[in-house]
Short mmCIF file of C-alpha atoms in Angstrom, two decimals:
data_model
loop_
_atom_site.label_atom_id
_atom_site.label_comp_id
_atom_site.label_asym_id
_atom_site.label_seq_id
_atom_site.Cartn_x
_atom_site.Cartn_y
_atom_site.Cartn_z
CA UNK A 1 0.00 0.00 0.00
CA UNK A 2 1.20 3.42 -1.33
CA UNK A 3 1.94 5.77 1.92
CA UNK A 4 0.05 9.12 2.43
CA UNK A 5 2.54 11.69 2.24
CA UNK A 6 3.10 15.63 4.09
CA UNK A 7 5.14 18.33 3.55
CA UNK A 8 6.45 20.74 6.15
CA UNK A 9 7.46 23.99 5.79
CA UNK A 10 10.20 26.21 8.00
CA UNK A 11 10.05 29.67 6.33
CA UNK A 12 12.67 30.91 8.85
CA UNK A 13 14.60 34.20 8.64
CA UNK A 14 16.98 33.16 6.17
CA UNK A 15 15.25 30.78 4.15
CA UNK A 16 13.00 27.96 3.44
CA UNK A 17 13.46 24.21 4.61
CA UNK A 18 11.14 21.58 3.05
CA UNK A 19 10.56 17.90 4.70
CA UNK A 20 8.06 15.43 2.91
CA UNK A 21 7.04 12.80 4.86
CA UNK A 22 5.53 9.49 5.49
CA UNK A 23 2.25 10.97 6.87
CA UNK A 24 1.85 7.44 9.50
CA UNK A 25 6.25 7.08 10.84
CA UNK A 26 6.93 10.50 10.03
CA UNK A 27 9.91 9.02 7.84
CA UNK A 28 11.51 11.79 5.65
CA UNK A 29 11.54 10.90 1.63
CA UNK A 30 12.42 14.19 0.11
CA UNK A 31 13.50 17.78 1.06
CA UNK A 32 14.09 21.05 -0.61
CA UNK A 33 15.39 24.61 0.39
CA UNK A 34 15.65 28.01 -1.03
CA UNK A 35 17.49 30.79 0.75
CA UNK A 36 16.13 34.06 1.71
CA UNK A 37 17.56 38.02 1.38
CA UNK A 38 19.56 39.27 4.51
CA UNK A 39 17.99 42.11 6.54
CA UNK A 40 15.50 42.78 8.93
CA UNK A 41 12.88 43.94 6.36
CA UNK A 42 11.49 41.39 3.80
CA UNK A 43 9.25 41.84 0.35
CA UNK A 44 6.93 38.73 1.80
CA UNK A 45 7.01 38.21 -2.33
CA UNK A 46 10.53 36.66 -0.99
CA UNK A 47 9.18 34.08 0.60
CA UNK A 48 6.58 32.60 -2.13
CA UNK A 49 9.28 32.86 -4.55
CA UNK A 50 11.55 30.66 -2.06
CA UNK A 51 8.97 28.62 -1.03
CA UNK A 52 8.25 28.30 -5.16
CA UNK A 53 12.10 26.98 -5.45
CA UNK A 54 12.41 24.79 -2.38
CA UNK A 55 9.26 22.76 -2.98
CA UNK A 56 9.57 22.63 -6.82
CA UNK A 57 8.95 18.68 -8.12
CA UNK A 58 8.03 17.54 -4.50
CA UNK A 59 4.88 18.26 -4.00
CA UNK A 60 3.09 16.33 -6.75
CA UNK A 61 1.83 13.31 -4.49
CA UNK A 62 1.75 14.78 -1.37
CA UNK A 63 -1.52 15.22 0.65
CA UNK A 64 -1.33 18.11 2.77
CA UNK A 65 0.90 20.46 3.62
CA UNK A 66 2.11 22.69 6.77
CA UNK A 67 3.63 25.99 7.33
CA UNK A 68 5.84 26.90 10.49
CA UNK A 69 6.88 30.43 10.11
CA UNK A 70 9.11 33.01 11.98
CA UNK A 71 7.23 34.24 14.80
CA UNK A 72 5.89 38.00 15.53
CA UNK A 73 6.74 39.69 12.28
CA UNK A 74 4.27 42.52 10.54
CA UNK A 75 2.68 41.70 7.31
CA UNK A 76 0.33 44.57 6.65
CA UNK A 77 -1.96 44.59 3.63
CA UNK A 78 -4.70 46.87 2.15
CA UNK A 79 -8.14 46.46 0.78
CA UNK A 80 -7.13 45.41 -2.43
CA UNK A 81 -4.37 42.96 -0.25
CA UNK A 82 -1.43 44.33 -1.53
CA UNK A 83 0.95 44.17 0.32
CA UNK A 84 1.65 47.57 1.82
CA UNK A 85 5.22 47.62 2.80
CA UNK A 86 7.70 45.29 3.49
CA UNK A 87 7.15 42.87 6.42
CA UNK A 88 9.26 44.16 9.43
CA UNK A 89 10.91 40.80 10.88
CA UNK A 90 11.21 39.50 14.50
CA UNK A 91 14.73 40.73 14.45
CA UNK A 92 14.07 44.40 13.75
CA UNK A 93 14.84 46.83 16.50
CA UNK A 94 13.00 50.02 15.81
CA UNK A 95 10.35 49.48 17.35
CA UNK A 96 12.12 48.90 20.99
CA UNK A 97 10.95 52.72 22.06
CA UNK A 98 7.28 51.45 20.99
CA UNK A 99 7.47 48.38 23.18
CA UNK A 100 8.64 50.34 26.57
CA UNK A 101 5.80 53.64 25.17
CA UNK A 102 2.84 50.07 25.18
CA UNK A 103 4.59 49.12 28.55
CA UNK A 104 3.71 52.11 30.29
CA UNK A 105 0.24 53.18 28.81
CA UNK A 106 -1.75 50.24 29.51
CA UNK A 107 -0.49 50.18 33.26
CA UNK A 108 2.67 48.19 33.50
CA UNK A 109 4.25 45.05 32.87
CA UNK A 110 2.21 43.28 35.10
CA UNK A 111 -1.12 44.69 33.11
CA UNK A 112 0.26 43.17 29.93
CA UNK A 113 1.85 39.70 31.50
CA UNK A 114 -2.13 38.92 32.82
CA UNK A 115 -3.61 40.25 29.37
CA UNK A 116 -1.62 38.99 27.01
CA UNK A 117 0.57 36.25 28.49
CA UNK A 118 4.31 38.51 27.75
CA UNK A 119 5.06 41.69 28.40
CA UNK A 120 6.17 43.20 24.73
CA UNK A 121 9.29 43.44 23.56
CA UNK A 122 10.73 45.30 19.97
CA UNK A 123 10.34 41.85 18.47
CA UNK A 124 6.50 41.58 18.84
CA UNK A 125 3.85 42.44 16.53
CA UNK A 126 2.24 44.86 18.56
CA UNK A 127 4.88 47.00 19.00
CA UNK A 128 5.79 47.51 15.15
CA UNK A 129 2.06 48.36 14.32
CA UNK A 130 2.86 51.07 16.96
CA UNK A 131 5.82 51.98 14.94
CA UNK A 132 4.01 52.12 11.86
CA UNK A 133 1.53 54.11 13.03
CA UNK A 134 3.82 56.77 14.65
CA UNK A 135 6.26 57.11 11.76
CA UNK A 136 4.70 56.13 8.38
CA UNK A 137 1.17 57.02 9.31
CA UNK A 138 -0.08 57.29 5.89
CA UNK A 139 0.80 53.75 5.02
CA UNK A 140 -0.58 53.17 8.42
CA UNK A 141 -4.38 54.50 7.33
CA UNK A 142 -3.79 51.64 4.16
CA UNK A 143 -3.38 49.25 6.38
CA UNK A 144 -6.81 46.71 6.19
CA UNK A 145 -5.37 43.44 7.35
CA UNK A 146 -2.61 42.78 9.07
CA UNK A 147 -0.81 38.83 9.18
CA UNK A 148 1.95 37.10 10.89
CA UNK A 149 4.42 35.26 7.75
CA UNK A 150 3.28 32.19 8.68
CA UNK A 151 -0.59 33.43 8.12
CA UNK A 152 0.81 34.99 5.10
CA UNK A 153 2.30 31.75 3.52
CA UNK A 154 -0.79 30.02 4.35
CA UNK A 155 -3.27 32.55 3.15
CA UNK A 156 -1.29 32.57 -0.41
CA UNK A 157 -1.36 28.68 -0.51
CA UNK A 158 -5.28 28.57 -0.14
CA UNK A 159 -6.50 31.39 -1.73
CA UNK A 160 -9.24 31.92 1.14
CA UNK A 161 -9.94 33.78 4.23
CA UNK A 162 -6.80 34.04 6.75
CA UNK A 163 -6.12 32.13 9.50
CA UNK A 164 -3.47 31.44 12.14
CA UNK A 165 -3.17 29.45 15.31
CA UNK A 166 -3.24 29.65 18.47
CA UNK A 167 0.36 29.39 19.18
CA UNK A 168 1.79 32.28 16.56
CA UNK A 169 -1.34 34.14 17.56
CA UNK A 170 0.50 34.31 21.39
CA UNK A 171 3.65 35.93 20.02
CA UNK A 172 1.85 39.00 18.64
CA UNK A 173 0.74 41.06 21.76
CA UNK A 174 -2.88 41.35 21.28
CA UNK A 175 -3.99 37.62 21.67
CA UNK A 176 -4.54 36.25 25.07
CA UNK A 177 -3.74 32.60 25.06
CA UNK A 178 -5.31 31.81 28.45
CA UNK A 179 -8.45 33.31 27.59
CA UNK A 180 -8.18 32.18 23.40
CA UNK A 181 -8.77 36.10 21.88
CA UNK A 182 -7.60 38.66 20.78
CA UNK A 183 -7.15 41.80 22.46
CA UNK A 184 -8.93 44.08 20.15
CA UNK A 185 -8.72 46.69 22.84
CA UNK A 186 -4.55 46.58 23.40
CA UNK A 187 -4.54 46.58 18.96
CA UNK A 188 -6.39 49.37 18.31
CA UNK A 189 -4.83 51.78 21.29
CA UNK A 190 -1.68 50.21 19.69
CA UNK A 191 -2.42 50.75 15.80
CA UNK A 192 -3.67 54.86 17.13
CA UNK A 193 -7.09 53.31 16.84
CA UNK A 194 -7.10 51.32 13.89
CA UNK A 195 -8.87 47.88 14.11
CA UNK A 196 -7.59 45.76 10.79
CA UNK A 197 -8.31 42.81 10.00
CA UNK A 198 -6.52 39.70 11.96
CA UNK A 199 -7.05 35.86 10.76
CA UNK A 200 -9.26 33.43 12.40
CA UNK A 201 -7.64 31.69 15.06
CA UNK A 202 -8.09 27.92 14.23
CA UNK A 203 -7.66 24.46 16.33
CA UNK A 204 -4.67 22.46 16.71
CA UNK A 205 -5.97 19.87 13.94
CA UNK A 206 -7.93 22.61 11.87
CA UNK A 207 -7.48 22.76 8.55
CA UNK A 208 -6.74 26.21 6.80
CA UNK A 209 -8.48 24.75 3.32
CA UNK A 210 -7.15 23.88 0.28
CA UNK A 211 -5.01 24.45 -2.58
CA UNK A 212 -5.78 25.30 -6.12
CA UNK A 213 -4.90 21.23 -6.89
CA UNK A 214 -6.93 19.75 -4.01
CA UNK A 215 -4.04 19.35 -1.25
CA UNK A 216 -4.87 19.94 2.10
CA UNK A 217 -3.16 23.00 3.96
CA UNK A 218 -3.00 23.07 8.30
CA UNK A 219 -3.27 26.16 10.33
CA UNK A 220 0.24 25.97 10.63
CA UNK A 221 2.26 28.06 13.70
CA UNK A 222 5.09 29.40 14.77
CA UNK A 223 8.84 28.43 14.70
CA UNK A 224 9.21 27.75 17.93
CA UNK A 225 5.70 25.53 18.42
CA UNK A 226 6.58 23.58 15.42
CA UNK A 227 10.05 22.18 16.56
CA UNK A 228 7.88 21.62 20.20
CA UNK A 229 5.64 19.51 17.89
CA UNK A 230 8.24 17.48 16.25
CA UNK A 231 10.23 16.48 19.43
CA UNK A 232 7.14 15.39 21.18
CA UNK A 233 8.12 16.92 24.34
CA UNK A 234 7.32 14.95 27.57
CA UNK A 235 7.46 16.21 30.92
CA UNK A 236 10.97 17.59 32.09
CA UNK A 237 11.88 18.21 28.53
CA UNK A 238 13.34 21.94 27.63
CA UNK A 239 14.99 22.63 24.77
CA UNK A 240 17.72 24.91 24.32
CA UNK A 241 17.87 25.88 20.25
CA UNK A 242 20.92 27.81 18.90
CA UNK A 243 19.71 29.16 15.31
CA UNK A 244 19.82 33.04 14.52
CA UNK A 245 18.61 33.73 18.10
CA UNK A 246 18.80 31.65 20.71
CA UNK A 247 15.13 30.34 22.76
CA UNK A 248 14.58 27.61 25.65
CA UNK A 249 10.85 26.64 25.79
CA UNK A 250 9.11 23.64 27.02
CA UNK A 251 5.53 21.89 27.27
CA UNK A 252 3.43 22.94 29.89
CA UNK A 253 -0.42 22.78 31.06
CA UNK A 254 -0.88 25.97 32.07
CA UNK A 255 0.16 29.46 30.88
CA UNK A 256 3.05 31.55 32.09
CA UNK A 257 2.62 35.60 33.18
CA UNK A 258 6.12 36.58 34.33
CA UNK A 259 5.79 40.25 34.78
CA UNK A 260 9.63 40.66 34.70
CA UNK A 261 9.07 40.12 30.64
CA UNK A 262 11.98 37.17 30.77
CA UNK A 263 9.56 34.46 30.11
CA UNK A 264 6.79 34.81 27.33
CA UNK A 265 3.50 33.14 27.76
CA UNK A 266 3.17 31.52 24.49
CA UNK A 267 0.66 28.56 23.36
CA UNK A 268 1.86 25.78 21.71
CA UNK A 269 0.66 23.94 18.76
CA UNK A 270 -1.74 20.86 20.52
CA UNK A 271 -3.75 23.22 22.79
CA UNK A 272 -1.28 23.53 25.65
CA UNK A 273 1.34 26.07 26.73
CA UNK A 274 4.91 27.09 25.94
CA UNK A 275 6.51 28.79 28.41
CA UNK A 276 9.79 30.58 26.13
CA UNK A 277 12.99 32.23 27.25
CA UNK A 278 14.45 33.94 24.33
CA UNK A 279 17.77 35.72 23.17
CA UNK A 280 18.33 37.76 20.01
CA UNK A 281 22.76 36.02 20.10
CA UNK A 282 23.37 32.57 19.48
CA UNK A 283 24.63 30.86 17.06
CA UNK A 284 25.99 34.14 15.05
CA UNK A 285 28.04 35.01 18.15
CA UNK A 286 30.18 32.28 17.35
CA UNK A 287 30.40 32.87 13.72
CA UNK A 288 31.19 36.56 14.28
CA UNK A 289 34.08 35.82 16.80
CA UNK A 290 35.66 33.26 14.91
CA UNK A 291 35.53 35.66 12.07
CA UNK A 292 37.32 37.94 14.00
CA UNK A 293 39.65 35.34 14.99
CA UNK A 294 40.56 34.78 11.32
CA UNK A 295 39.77 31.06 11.93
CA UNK A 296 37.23 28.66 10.72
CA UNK A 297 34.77 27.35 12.96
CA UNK A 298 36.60 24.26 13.33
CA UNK A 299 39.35 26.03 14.56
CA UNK A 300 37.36 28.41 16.47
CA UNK A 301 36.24 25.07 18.12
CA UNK A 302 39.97 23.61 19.03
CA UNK A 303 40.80 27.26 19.97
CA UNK A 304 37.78 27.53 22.90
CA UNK A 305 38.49 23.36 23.99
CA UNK A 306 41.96 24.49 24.78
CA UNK A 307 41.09 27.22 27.30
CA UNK A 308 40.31 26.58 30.58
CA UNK A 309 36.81 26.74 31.71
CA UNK A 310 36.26 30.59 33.24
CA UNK A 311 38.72 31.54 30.30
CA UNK A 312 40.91 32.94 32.46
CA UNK A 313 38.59 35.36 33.69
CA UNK A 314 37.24 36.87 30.55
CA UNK A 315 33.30 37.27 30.59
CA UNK A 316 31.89 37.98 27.13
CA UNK A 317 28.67 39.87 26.95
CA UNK A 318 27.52 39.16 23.57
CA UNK A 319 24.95 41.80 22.65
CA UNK A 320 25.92 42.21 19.31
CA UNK A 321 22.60 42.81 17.54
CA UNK A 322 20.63 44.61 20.88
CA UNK A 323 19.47 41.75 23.32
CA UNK A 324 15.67 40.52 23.92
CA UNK A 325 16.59 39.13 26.90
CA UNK A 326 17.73 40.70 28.88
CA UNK A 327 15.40 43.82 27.41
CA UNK A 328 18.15 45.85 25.83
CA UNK A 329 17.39 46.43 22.15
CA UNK A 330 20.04 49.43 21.99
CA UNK A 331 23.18 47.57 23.44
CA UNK A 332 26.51 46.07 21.97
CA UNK A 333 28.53 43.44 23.35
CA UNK A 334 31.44 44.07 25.28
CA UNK A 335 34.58 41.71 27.19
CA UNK A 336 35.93 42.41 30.57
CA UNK A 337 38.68 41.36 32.56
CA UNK A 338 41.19 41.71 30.19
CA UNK A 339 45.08 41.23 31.49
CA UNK A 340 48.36 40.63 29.68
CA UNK A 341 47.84 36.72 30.97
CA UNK A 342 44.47 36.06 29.52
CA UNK A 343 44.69 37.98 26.14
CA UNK A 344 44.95 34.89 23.99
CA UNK A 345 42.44 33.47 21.10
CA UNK A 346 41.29 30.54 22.92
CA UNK A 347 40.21 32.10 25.88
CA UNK A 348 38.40 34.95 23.64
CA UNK A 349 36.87 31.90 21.55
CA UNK A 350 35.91 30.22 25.25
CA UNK A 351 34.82 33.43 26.41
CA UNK A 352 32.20 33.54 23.33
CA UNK A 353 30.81 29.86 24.00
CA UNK A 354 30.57 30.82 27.94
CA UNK A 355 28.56 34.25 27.24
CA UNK A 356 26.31 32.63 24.49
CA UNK A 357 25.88 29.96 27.02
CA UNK A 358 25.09 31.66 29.48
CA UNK A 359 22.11 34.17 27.99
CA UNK A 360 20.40 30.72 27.25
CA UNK A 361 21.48 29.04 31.00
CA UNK A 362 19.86 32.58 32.31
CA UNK A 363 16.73 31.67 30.09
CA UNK A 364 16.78 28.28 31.64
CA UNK A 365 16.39 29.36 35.17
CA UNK A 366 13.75 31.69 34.56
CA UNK A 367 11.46 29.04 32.64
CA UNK A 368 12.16 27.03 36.02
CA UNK A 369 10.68 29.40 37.96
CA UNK A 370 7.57 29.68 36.22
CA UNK A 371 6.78 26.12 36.44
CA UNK A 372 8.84 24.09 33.90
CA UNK A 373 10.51 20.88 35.12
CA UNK A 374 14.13 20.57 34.05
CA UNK A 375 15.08 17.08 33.76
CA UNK A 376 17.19 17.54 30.65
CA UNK A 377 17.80 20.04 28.12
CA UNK A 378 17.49 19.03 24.32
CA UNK A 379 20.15 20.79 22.04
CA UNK A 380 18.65 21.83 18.77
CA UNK A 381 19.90 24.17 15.63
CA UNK A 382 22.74 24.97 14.26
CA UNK A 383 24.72 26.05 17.20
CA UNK A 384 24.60 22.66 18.55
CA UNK A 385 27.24 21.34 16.11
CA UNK A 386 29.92 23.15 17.66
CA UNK A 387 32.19 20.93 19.52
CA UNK A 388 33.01 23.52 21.97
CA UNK A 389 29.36 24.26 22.87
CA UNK A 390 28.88 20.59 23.73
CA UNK A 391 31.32 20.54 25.80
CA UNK A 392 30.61 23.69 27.68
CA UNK A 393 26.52 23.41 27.84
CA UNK A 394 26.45 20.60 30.67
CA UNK A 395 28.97 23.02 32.87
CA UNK A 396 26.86 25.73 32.74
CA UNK A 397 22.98 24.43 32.19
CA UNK A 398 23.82 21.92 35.54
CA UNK A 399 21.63 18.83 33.65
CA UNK A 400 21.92 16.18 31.72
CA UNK A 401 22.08 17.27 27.95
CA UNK A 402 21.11 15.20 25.08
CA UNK A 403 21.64 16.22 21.31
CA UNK A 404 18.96 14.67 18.57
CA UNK A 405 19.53 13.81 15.47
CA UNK A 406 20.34 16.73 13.01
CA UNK A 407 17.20 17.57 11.30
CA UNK A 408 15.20 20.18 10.35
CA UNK A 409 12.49 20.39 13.31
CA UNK A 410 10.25 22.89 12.20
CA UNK A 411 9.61 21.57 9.22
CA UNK A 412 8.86 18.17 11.05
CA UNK A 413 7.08 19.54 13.33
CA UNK A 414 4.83 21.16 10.52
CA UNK A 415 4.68 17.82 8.63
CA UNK A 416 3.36 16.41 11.88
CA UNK A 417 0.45 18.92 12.04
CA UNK A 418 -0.38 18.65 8.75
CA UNK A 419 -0.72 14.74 8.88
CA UNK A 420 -3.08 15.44 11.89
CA UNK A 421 -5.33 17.96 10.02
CA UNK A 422 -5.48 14.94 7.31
CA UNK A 423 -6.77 12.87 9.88
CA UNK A 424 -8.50 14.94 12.38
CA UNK A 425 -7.50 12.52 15.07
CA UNK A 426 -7.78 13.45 18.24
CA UNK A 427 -3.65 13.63 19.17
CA UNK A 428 -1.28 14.18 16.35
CA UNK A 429 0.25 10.92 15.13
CA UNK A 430 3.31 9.45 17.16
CA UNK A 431 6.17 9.91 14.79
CA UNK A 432 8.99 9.67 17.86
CA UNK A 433 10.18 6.33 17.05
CA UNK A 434 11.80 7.82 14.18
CA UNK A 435 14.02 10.29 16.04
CA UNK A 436 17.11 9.36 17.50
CA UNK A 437 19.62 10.77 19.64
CA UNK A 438 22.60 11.30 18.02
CA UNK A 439 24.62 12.30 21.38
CA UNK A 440 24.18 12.02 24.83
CA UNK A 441 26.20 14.25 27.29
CA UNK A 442 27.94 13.02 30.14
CA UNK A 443 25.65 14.07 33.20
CA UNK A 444 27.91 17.03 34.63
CA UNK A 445 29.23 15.90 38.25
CA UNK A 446 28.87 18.42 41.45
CA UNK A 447 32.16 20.22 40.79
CA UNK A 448 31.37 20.77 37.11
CA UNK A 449 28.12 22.26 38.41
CA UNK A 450 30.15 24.76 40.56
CA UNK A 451 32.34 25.85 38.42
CA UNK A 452 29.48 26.61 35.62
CA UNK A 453 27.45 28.72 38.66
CA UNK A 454 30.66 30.38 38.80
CA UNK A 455 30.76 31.25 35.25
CA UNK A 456 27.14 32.24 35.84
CA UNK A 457 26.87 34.50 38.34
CA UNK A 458 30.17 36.48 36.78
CA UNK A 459 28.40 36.83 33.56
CA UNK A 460 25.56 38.12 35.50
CA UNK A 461 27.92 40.88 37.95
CA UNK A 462 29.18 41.98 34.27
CA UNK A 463 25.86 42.64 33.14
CA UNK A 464 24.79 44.30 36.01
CA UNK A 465 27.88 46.79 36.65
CA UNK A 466 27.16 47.20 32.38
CA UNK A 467 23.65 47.77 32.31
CA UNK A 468 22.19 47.90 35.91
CA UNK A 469 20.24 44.71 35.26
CA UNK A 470 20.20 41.43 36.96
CA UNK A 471 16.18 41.02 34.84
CA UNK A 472 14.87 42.34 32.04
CA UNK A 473 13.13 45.15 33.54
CA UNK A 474 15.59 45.71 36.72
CA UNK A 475 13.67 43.28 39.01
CA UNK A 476 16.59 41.04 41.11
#
């Protein structure tokens, strides 16, 4: 008997990743990809022309098909649904003045944690419709609908109404996961009192409709809910991904308010929570210092493994774009403790892994403390090849880590949805027998553990004598 087959899509920041799949084991038979232009603000044309390329002969037999997008990002469209400028991207800053302007006028971070589930940041939706509205206000009066890339992708596959789910729907700032709505309230004192349009918020195993040929298309979600989807995440699972930014998110049954704005109080894609740490340096903070170094990253790997753990005292606060979290969209990395003894490469290449490390292991301990179990932490993305970060990510996370096998997991994880919408079963269909772990960590012992608090808490006293704060909005 032929096997029903699914595609996923990951329509990341810098491109698209295609999976096609055995809709029943979830085994992989084909995949495509198609990069994406560099920058912060994208032509959403960009993206149907990659997807176009990526998926082109491997979509003829397939059944139904998912997109997992890049979360929060502003696709803004008018009556005639143009498109009416290009999409501003999680990644762009500009709108970091709107997020603290929101933060205030509706009463606090508190206010927004219990309305919305996060307090905003310059990477949510909510705060570039502010943007738009204060600085391009006559595009802002065009605006009739307005779409997260995922909803955008989806919309364009089916030709019909739009829709999202649940889960991207959390990342926006004017959808309340805990109560399943949007704010329409906190959008239009956003948008200066606009109310566009905003997709229909579908199930977990909804379908979106169809395309022009008959094949099935999800509701599709976020980046982050997708790869949550695809590693089936039980109980005391966290991952820790290292792609363009860096996030640590788990499963969990009920939804997160942290009013210090470190933890966002996402929903997932299967009806439950996602409680998500996340930092705007990862994996490029290791490209961009071995680049400096003048060696490759397999160099930049034997150069860090050499150095001592502590590297000698350097602490690397690697800001380099801004920083989510902490919430300091204007800063810039810096290194401290520099003497004549510890101004070598390797402990400058250690120094990198450590800081990276340690935005994440700070991200860790604040999804702990609202509510997540940390049994182990699953190493994900591109970051995780790096032989240096596997050796310093037990030190300073304090668990046992364990690194799956290298695939793409938002695609998967938008495969799996899609098989489910081509079922409508009530759970999505168990696909975990085909995932493997390619590496497990050695558990760190007690001493290891103490010497990665002490990397910790120095990378924290750096950012605190450099920024004044210990949390994102000053709280210790």
């Amino acid at each position: 008997m032929t096997a029903e087959l699914v595609a996923g899509i990951d329509s990341s920041t810098q491109s698209t990743k295609v999976v096609v799949c055995d809709a029943g084991t979830g085994e992989i038979v084909r995949t495509g990809r198609a990069p994406h232009p560099d920058g912060t603000e994208v032509d959403p044309a960009a993206w149907w022309e990659a997807f176009e390329t990526a998926t082109t002969g491997l979509l003829d037999d397939v059944k139904a098909i998912g997109i997992g997008g890049q979360q929060h990002g502003m696709v803004t469209l008018d009556e005639n649904d143009d498109v009416v400028r290009p999409a501003l991207l999680w990644n762009d800053n500009r709108s970091a003045q709107a997020a603290l302007d929101l933060i205030d006028e509706l009463g606090g971070p508190s206010v927004w944690a219990k309305s919305v589930g996060s307090v905003p940041v310059a990477s949510f939706t909510v705060t570039k419709l502010r943007w738009l509205a204060d600085h391009e206000p006559e595009l802002a009066d065009r605006v009739a609908r307005v779409m997260l890339p995922h909803d955008w992708l989806t919309w364009k596959l089916t030709g019909g109404d739009p829709v999202t789910d649940r889960g991207d729907a959390s990342g926006t700032g004017y959808f309340s996961p805990s109560d399943n709505a949007y704010r329409l309230d906190v959008l239009a004192h956003a948008f200066g009192g606009r109310t566009p349009e905003l997709p229909t918020v579908l199930g977990p195993a909804d379908a979106a409709g169809h395309t022009k040929n008959g094949v099935l298309v999800s509701a599709g979600t976020g980046d982050n809910m997708a790869a949550a989807l695809a590693l089936e995440l039980q109980p005391g699972d966290v991952v820790v991904s290292l792609g363009t930014s860096g996030t640590v998110f788990g499963v969990a049954e009920t939804g997160a308010a942290d009013a210090s704005g470190e933890v966002a109080g996402f929903a997932d894609a299967t009806g439950r929570f996602l409680p998500l740490a996340c930092t705007l340096n990862a994996a490029r903070v290791l490209t961009s210092t071995a680049a400096m170094l003048g060696a490759t990253l397999s160099e930049f790997d034997r150069l860090a493994l050499r150095a001592e753990p502590g590297a000698g005292g350097l602490t690397f606060l690697p800001y380099l774009d801004g920083e989510r979290t902490p919430n300091l969209p204007g800063a810039t990395g810096s290194l401290t403790g520099l003497t004549r003894a510890n101004m070598t490469p390797e402990n400058l290449a250690r120094s990198a892994v450590e800081g990276m490390l340690c935005g994440l292991a700070a991200g860790l301990d604040a999804v702990r403390a609202h509510g997540l179990d940390v049994h182990r932490v699953l190493l994900i993305g591109g970051g995780a090849q790096s032989a240096a970060v596997r050796a310093v990510a037990p030190l300073v996370f304090g668990v046992p880590v364990q690194l799956p096998e290298v695939a793409e997991y938002v695609a998967i994880g938008a495969a799996r949805q899609a098989a489910w919408a081509l079922t409508s079963s009530a759970e999505p269909p168990s696909w975990q027998g085909n995932q493997k772990t390619r590496l497990e960590l050695d558990e760190p012992t007690e001493a290891q553990r103490a010497e990665g608090h002490r990397i910790q808490q120095r990378h924290l006293e750096a950012r605190e004598a450099a920024y004044g704060v210990r949390r994102t909005f000053g709280e210790d």
